[in-house]
CSV table of C-alpha atoms and ligand atoms in Angstrom, one decimal:
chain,number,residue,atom,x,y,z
A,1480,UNK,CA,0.0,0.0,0.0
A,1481,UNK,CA,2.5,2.9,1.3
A,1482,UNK,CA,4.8,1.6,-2.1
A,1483,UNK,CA,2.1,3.5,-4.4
A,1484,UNK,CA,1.7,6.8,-2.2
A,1485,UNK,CA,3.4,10.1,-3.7
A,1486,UNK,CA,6.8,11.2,-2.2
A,1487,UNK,CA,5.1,13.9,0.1
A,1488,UNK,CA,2.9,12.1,1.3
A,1489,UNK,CA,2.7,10.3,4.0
A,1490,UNK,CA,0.4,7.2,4.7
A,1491,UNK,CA,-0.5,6.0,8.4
A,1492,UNK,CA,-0.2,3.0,9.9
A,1493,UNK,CA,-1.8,4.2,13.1
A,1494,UNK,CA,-1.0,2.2,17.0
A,1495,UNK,CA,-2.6,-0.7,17.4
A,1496,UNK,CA,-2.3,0.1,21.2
A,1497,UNK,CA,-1.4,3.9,22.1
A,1498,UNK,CA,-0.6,5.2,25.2
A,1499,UNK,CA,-4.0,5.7,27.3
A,1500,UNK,CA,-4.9,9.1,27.9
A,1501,UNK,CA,-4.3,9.0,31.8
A,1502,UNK,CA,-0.7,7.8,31.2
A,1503,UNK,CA,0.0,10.2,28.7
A,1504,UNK,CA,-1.4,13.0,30.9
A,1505,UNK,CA,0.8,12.0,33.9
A,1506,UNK,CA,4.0,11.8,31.2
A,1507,UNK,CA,3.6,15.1,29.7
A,1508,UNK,CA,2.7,16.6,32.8
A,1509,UNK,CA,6.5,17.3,34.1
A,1510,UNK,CA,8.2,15.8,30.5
A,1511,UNK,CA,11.9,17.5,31.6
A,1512,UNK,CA,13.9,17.2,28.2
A,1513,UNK,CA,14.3,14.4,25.7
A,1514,UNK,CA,12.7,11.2,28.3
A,1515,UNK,CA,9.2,11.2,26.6
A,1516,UNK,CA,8.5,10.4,23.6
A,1517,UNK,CA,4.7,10.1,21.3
A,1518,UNK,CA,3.2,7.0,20.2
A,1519,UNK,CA,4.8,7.5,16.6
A,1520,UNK,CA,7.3,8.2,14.4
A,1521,UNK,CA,7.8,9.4,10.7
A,1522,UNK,CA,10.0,7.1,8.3
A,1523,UNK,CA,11.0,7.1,4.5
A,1524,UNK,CA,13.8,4.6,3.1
A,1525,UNK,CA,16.2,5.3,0.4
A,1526,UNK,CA,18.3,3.0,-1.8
A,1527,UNK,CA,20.5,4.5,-4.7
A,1528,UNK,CA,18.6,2.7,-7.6
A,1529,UNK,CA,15.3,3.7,-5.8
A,1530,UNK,CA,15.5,7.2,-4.6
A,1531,UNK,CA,13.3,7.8,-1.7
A,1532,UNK,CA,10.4,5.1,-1.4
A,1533,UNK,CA,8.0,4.0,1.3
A,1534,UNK,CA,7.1,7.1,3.7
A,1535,UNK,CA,5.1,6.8,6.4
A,1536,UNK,CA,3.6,7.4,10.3
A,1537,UNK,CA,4.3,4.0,11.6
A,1538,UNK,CA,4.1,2.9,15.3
A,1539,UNK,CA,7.2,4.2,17.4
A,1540,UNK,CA,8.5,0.6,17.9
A,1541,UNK,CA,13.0,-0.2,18.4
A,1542,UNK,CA,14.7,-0.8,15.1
A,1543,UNK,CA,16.3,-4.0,14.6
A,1544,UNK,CA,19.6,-3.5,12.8
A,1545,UNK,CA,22.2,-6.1,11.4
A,1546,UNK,CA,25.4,-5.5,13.9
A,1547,UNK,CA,27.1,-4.8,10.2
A,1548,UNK,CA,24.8,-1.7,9.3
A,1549,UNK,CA,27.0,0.7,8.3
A,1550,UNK,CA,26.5,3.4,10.7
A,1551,UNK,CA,27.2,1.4,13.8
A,1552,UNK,CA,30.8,0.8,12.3
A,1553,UNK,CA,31.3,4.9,10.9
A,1554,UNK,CA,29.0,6.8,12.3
A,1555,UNK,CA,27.2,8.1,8.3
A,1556,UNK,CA,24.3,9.9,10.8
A,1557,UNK,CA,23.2,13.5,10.8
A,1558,UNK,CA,20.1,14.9,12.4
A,1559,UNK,CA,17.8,18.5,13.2
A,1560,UNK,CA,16.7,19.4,15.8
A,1561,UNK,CA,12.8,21.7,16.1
A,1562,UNK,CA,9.9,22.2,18.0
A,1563,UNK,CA,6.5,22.3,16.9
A,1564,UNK,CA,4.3,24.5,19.5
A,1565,UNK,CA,0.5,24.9,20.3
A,1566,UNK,CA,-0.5,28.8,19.9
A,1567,UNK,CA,-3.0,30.5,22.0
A,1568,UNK,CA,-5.9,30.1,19.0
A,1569,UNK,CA,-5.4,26.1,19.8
A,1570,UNK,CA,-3.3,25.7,16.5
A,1571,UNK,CA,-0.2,23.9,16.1
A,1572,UNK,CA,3.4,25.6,13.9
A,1573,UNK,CA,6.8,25.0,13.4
A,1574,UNK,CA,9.5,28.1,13.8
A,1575,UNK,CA,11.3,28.4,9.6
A,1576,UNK,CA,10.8,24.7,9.5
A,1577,UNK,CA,12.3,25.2,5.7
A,1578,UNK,CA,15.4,26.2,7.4
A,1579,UNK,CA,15.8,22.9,9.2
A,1580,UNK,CA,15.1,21.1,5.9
A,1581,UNK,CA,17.9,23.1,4.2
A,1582,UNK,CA,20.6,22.2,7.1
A,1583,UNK,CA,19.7,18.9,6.9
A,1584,UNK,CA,20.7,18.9,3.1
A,1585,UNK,CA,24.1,20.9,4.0
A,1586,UNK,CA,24.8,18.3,6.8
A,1587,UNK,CA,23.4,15.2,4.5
A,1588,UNK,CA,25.9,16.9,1.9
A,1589,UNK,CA,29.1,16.9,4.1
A,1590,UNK,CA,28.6,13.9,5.2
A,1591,UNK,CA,28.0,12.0,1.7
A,1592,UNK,CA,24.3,11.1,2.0
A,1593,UNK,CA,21.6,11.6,0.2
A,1594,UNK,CA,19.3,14.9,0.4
A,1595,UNK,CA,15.8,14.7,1.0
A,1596,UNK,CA,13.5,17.0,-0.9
A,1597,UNK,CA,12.6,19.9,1.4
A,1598,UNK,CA,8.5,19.4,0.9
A,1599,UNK,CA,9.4,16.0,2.2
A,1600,UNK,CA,11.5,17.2,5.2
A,1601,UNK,CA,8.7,19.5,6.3
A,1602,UNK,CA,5.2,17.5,5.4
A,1603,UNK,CA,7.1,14.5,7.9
A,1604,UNK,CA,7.1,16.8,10.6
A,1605,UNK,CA,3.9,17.7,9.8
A,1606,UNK,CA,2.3,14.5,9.5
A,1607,UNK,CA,3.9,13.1,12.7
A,1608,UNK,CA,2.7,16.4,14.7
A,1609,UNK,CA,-0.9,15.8,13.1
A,1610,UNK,CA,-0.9,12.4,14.2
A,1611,UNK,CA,0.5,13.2,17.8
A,1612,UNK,CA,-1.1,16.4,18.4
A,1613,UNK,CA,-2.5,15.1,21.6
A,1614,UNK,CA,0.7,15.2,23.2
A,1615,UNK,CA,1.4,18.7,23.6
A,1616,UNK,CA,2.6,19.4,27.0
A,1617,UNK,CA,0.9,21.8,29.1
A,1618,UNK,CA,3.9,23.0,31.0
A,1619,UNK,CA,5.1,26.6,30.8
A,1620,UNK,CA,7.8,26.9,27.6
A,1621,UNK,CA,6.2,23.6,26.7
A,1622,UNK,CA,6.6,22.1,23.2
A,1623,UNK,CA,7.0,18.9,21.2
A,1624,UNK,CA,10.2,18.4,20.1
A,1625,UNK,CA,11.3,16.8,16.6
A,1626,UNK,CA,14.7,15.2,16.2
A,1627,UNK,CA,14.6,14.3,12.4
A,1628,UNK,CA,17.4,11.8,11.3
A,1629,UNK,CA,18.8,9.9,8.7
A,1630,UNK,CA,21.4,6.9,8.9
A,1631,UNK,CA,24.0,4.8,6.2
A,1632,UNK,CA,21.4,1.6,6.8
A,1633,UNK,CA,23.7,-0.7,4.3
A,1634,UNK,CA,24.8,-3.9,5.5
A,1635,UNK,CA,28.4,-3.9,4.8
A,1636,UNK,CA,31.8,-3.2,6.3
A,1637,UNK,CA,33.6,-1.4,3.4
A,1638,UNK,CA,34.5,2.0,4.1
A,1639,UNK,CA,32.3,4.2,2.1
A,1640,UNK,CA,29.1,6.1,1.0
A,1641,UNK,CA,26.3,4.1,1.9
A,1642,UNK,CA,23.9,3.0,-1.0
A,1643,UNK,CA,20.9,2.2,1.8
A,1644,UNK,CA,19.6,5.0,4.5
A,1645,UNK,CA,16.1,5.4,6.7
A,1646,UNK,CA,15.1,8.6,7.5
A,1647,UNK,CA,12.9,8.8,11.1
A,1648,UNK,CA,11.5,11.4,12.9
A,1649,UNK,CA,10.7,11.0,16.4
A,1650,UNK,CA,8.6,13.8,19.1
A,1651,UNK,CA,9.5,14.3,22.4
A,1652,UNK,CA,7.1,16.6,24.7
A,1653,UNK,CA,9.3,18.6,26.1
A,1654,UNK,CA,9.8,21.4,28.9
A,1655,UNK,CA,13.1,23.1,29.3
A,1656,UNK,CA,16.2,21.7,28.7
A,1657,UNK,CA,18.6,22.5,31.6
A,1658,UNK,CA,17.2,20.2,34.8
A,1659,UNK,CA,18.7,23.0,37.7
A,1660,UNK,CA,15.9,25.4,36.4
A,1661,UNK,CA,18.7,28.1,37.5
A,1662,UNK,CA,17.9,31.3,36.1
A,1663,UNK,CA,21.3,31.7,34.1
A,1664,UNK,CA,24.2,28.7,33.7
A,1665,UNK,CA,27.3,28.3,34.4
A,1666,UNK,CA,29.5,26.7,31.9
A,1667,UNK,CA,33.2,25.5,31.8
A,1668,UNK,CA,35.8,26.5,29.1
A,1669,UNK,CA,37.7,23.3,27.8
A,1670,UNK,CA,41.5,23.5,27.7
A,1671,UNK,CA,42.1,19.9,26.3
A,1672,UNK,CA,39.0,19.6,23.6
A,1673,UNK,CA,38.5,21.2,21.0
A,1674,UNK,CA,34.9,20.5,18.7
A,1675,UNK,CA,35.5,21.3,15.4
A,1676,UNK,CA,38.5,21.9,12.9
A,1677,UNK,CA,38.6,24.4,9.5
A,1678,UNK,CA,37.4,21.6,7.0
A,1679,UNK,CA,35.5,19.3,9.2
A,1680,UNK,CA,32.2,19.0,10.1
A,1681,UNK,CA,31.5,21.6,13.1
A,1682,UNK,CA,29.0,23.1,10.6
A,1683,UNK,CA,27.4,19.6,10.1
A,1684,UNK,CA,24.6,18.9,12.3
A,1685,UNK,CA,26.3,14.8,12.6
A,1686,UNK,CA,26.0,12.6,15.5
A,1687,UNK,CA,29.8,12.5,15.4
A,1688,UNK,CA,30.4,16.1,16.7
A,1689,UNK,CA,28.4,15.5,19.7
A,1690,UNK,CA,30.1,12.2,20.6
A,1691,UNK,CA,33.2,14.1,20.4
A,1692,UNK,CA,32.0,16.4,22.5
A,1693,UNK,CA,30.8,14.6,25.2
A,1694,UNK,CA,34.0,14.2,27.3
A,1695,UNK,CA,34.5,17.8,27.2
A,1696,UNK,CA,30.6,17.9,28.4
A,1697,UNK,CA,31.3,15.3,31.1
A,1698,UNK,CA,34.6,17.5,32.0
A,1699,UNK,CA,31.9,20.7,32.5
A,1700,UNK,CA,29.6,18.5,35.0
A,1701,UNK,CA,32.2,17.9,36.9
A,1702,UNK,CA,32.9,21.2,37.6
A,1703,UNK,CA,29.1,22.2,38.1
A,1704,UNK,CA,28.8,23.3,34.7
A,1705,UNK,CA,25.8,23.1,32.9
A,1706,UNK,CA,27.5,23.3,29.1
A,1707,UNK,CA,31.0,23.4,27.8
A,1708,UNK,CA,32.8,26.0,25.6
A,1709,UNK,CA,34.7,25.2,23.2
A,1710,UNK,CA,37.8,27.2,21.3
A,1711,UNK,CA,38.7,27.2,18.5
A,1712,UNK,CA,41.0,24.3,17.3
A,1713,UNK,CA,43.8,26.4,15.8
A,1714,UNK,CA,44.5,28.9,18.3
A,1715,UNK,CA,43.0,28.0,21.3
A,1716,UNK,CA,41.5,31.3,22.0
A,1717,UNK,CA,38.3,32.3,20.0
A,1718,UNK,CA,35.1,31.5,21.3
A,1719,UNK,CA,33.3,29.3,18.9
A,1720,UNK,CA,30.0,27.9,20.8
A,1721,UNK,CA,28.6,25.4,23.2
A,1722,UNK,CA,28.1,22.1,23.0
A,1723,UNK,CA,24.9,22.2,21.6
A,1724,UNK,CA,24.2,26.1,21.4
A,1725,UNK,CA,25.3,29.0,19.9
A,1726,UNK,CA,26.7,32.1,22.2
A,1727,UNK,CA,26.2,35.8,22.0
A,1728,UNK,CA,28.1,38.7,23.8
A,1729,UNK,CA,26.1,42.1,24.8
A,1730,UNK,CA,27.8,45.3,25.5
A,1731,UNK,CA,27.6,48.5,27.3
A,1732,UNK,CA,27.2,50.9,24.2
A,1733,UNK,CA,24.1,48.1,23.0
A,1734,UNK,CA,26.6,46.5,20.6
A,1735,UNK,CA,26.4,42.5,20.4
A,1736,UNK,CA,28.9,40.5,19.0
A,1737,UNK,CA,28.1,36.7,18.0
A,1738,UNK,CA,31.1,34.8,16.7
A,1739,UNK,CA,31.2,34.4,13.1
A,1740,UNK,CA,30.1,31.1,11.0
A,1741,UNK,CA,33.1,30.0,9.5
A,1742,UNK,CA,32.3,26.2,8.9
A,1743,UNK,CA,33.1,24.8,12.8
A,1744,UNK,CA,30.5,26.1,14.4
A,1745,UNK,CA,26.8,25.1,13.7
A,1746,UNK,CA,24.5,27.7,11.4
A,1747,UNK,CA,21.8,27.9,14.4
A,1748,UNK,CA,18.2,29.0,13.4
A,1749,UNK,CA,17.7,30.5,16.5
A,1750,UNK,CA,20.9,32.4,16.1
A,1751,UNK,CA,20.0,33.6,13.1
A,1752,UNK,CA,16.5,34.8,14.1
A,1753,UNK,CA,18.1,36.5,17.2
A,1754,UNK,CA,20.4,38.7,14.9
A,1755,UNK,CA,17.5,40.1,12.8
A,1756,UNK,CA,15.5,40.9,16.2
A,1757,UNK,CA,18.5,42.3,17.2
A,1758,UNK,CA,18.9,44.7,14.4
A,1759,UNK,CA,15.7,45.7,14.1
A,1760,UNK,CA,15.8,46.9,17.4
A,1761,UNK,CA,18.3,49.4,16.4
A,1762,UNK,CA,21.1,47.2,18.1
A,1763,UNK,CA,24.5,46.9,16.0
A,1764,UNK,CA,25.3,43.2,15.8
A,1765,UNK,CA,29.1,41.8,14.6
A,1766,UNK,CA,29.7,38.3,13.7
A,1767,UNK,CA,32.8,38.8,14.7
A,1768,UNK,CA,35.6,36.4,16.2
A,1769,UNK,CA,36.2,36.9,20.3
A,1770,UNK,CA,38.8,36.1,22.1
A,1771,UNK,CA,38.2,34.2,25.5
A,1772,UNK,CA,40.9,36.5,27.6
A,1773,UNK,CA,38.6,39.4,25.8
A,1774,UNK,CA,35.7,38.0,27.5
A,1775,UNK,CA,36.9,38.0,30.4
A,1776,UNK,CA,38.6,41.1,30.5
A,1777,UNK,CA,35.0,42.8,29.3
A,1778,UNK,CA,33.0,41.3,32.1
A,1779,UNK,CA,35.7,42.2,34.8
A,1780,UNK,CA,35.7,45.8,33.5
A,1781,UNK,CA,31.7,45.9,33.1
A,1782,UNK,CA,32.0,46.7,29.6
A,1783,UNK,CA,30.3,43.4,28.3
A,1784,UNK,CA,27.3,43.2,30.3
A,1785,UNK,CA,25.4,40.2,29.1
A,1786,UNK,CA,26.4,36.7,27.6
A,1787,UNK,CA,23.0,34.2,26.3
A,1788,UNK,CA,23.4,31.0,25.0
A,1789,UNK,CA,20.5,30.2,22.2
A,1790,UNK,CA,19.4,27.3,20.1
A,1791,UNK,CA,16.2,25.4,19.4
A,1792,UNK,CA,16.4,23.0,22.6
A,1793,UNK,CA,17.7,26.1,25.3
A,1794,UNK,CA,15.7,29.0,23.0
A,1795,UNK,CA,17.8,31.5,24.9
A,1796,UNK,CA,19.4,31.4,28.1
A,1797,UNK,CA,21.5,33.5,30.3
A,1798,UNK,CA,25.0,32.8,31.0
A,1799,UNK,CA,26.2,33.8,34.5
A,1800,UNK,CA,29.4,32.4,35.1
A,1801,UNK,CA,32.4,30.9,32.9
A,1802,UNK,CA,35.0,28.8,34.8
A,1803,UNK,CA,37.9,26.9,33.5
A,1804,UNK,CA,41.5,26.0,34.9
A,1805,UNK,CA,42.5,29.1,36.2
A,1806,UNK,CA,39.3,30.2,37.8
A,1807,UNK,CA,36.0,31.3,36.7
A,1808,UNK,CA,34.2,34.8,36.0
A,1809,UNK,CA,30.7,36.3,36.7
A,1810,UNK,CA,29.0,38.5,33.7
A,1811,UNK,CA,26.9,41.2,34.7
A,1812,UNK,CA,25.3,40.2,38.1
A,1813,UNK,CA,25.5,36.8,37.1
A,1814,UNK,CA,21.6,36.4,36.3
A,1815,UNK,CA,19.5,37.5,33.8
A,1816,UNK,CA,20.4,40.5,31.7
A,1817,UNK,CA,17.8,43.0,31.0
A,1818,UNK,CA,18.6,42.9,27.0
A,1819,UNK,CA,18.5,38.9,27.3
A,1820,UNK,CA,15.3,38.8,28.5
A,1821,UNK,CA,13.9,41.4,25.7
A,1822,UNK,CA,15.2,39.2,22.8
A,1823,UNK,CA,14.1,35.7,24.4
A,1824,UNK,CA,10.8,37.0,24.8
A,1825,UNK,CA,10.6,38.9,21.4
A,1826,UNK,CA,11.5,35.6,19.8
A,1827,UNK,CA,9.4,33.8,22.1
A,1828,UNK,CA,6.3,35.7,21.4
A,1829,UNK,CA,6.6,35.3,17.6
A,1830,UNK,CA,7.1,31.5,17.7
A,1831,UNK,CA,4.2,31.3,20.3
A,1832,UNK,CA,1.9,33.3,18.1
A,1833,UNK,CA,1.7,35.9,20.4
A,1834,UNK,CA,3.6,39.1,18.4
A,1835,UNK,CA,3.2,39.9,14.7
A,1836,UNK,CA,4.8,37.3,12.0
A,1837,UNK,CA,6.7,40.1,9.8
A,1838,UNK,CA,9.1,37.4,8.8
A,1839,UNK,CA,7.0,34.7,7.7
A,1840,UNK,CA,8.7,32.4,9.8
A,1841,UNK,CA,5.8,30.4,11.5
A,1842,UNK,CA,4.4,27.8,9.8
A,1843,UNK,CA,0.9,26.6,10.6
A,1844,UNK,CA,0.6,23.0,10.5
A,1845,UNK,CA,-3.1,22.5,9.5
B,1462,LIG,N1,25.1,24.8,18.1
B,1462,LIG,C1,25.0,23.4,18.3
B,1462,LIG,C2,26.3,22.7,18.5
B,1462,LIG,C3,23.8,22.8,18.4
B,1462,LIG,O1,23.6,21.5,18.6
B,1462,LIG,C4,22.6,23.6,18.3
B,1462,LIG,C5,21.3,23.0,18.4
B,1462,LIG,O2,20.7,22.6,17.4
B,1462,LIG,C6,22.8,25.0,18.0
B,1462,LIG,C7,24.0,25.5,18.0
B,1462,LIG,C8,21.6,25.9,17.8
B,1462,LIG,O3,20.9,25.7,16.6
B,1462,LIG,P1,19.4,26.0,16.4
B,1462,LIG,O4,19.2,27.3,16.9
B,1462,LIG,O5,19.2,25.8,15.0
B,1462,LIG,O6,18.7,25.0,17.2
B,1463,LIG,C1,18.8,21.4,19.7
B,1463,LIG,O1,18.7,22.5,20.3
B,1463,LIG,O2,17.9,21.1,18.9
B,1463,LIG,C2,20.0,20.5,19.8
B,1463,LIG,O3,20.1,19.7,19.0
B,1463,LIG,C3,20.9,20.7,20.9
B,1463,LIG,C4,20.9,19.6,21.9
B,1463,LIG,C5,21.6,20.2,23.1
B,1463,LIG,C6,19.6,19.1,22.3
């Protein structure tokens, strides 16, 4: 049946036996970040003589995988990362879900894969949030996540492009992402780790950067830090980003730098939305390289008064304090900024429904 259904669309196979409703109430009632998950996914298959064949909303079930798929052996996986939301009028959107569809095809492009049409990207979000809709948590900042992926499925050892992949998506209700609920993080510089060479694949979103990142992340917990951030690989001294967020510095004279993209640090969405809010508040914005001695010497002299982290999963959160080997710094009074707070909920508002689209950038799933 799903063999004869047109690339975009998607047929359903729907649960034989969904979650009931007063389990699912008490699992989206307090869903944290990334532990819950709906009662289905999205998934499309490719093979190189066939293009992209077979999509559909199947039952979220485990995959069964011969221990000689590819991707166990070199990791051909990239993913997105978005959240579809419920607006006050009771409809559901995704923030510049065409965005995510188009990193997705720069990442699949780095890393040797296939692309995936953009319509088809986009309409298996959408089908997946149509199906699931019931799952929306009703926490505050509450969304369903979608982690879109796609991994070398190919049964063989042979080191190179894989002729098979499956494409998923799976939701997550979510609440915010950092468990401490502090009102601004603390994160650790890494002396030893670096994420992301000129010529690698920092700007790929690939499940490879993040297991390379994670000692450098299990480093920052150990020093009570909630994210880690890394340098630049050359030089050791430019700020690049966090593990899994993008950083931007606020000044005294309402200047904002953001370090520039430069192919080792990830193109964020949320980044990018934050610097035309930014500028359309009459705010001059650099993407500009900054040094981490700089940063420190700003916030001790008061002239950099703010420091957020923002991506999709954190939308945008204060940073308070920076720590490494030789000790650690506060910014500002090491809680929310004032500017911070504007910009989150600016963005906020617009991917909520709650302040005018001008953009374009929310897209009503109906
Ligand atoms: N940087 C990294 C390494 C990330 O994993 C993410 C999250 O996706 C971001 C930045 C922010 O990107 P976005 O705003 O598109 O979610
Ligand atoms: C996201 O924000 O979507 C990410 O992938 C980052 C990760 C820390 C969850």
């Amino acid at each position: 049946m799903a063999e004869t259904a047109a690339p975009h669309e998607f047929v359903t196979d729907t649960h034989p036996a969904p979650v009931d409703a007063d389990t699912r109430t008490a699992m989206i009632s307090d869903p944290g970040f990334g532990r819950v998950f709906t009662d289905h996914m999205a998934s499309v298959h490719y093979h190189e003589d066939k293009g992209w064949h077979d999509a559909k909303i199947i039952p979220r079930a485990p995959l069964s995988l011969d221990p000689a798929t590819a991707v166990l052996h070199y990791a051909q996986e990239i993913f997105e990362g978005m959240k579809a939301y419920r607006l006050a009028d009771g409809s559901m959107a995704l923030f510049r879900p065409e965005e995510n569809a188009r990193r997705f095809n720069e990442s699949a492009r780095r890393m040797a894969m296939p692309e995936l049409p953009d319509g088809l990207f986009v309409e298996s979000v959408k089908a997946l949030v149509r199906t699931d809709a019931h799952w929306f948590p009703p926490v505050e900042g509450g969304a369903i996540y979608l982690r879109p992926f796609m991994f070398a499925s190919e049964v063989f050892l042979g080191v190179k492009p894989s002729a098979e992949y499956r494409y998923l998506v799976i939701a997550s209700p979510v609440g915010g992402y950092f468990k401490s609920g502090a009102p601004a993080i603390r994160v650790w510089t890494s002396e030893h780790y670096t994420r992301a060479a000129p010529g690698g694949t920092g700007a790929a979103k690939c499940g490879g950067n993040y297991a390379a990142s994670l000692i450098a992340q299990a480093e920052a917990t150990r020093h009570e830090c909630d994210q880690v951030v890394f340098l630049d690989a050359a030089e050791r001294r430019w700020v690049e980003e966090l593990g899994g967020m993008n950083l931007f510095f606020l000044f005294d004279d309402g200047s904002i730098i953001t370090p520039p993209l430069g192919g080792t640090i990830l193109p964020g969405i949320t980044r990018d939305s934050i610097i035309t809010l930014a500028k359309e508040a009459g705010l001059t914005v650099r993407e500009e390289p900054y040094a981490i001695d700089q940063w420190e010497a700003d916030a001790k002299s008061g002239k950099l008064t703010e420091t957020f982290a923002c991506g999709t999963a954190a939308v945008v959160t204060p940073v308070g304090k920076v720590a490494g080997v030789n000790g650690e710094f506060t910014i500002g009074a090491g809680g929310p900024g004032q500017l911070t707070e504007k910009l989150k909920s600016q963005l906020v508002a617009i991917q909520r429904g709650d302040a005018e689209d001008r953009h374009g950038w929310v897209h009503r799933i109906e």
